[in-house]
PDB file of C-alpha atoms in Angstrom:
ATOM      1  CA  MET J   1      -8.983  60.775 -17.535  1.00 70.00           C
ATOM      2  CA  THR J   2     -10.319  60.264 -14.144  1.00 71.00           C
ATOM      3  CA  GLN J   3      -9.334  56.800 -13.796  1.00 68.00           C
ATOM      4  CA  LEU J   4      -5.881  58.023 -14.495  1.00 69.00           C
ATOM      5  CA  VAL J   5      -6.000  60.728 -11.894  1.00 75.00           C
ATOM      6  CA  VAL J   6      -8.126  59.328  -9.065  1.00 78.00           C
ATOM      7  CA  PHE J   7      -7.909  55.584  -9.387  1.00 74.00           C
ATOM      8  CA  ASP J   8      -5.348  53.151 -10.260  1.00 77.00           C
ATOM      9  CA  PRO J   9      -3.829  54.089 -13.383  1.00 75.00           C
ATOM     10  CA  VAL J  10      -3.203  50.436 -14.345  1.00 79.00           C
ATOM     11  CA  THR J  11      -6.808  49.697 -14.472  1.00 79.00           C
ATOM     12  CA  ALA J  12      -7.226  52.547 -17.257  1.00 76.00           C
ATOM     13  CA  LEU J  13      -5.365  50.283 -19.532  1.00 81.00           C
ATOM     14  CA  ILE J  14      -8.055  47.734 -19.557  1.00 84.00           C
ATOM     15  CA  PRO J  15     -10.493  49.777 -21.757  1.00 83.00           C
ATOM     16  CA  LEU J  16      -7.470  50.650 -23.881  1.00 83.00           C
ATOM     17  CA  ALA J  17      -6.730  46.823 -24.237  1.00 88.00           C
ATOM     18  CA  HIS J  18     -10.447  46.239 -25.475  1.00 92.00           C
ATOM     19  CA  LEU J  19     -10.455  49.229 -27.853  1.00 92.00           C
ATOM     20  CA  VAL J  20      -7.403  48.164 -29.341  1.00 93.00           C
ATOM     21  CA  PRO J  21      -8.737  44.811 -31.121  1.00 94.00           C
ATOM     22  CA  VAL J  22     -12.067  46.531 -31.883  1.00 95.00           C
ATOM     23  CA  VAL J  23     -10.294  49.130 -33.749  1.00 94.00           C
ATOM     24  CA  ILE J  24      -8.135  46.315 -35.653  1.00 94.00           C
ATOM     25  CA  VAL J  25     -11.575  44.519 -36.386  1.00 93.00           C
ATOM     26  CA  ALA J  26     -13.257  47.883 -37.619  1.00 90.00           C
ATOM     27  CA  TRP J  27     -10.376  48.851 -39.896  1.00 91.00           C
ATOM     28  CA  ALA J  28     -10.186  45.428 -41.484  1.00 90.00           C
ATOM     29  CA  ARG J  29     -13.768  45.252 -42.074  1.00 88.00           C
ATOM     30  CA  ARG J  30     -14.125  48.813 -43.268  1.00 82.00           C
ATOM     31  CA  ALA J  31     -14.590  47.822 -47.089  1.00 74.00           C
ATOM     32  CA  CYS J  32     -17.302  45.407 -46.001  1.00 76.00           C
ATOM     33  CA  SER J  33     -19.106  48.105 -43.893  1.00 67.00           C
ATOM     34  CA  GLY J  34     -18.789  50.621 -46.729  1.00 62.00           C
ATOM     35  CA  ARG J  35     -20.950  48.177 -49.152  1.00 63.00           C
ATOM     36  CA  VAL J  36     -23.737  47.826 -46.424  1.00 59.00           C
ATOM     37  CA  THR J  37     -24.092  51.377 -45.598  1.00 59.00           C
ATOM     38  CA  THR J  38     -24.453  52.375 -49.402  1.00 56.00           C
ATOM     39  CA  SER J  39     -26.853  49.749 -50.421  1.00 52.00           C
TER      40      SER J  39
END
């Protein structure tokens, strides 16, 4: 929120740009992760 209000709002998109692929990979690997944690 500080990044949006105080600093350049465009730079706030950089963490979002990194978060999107991480979420996609985590969602795609959720079945594998479930097997690891239940063993």
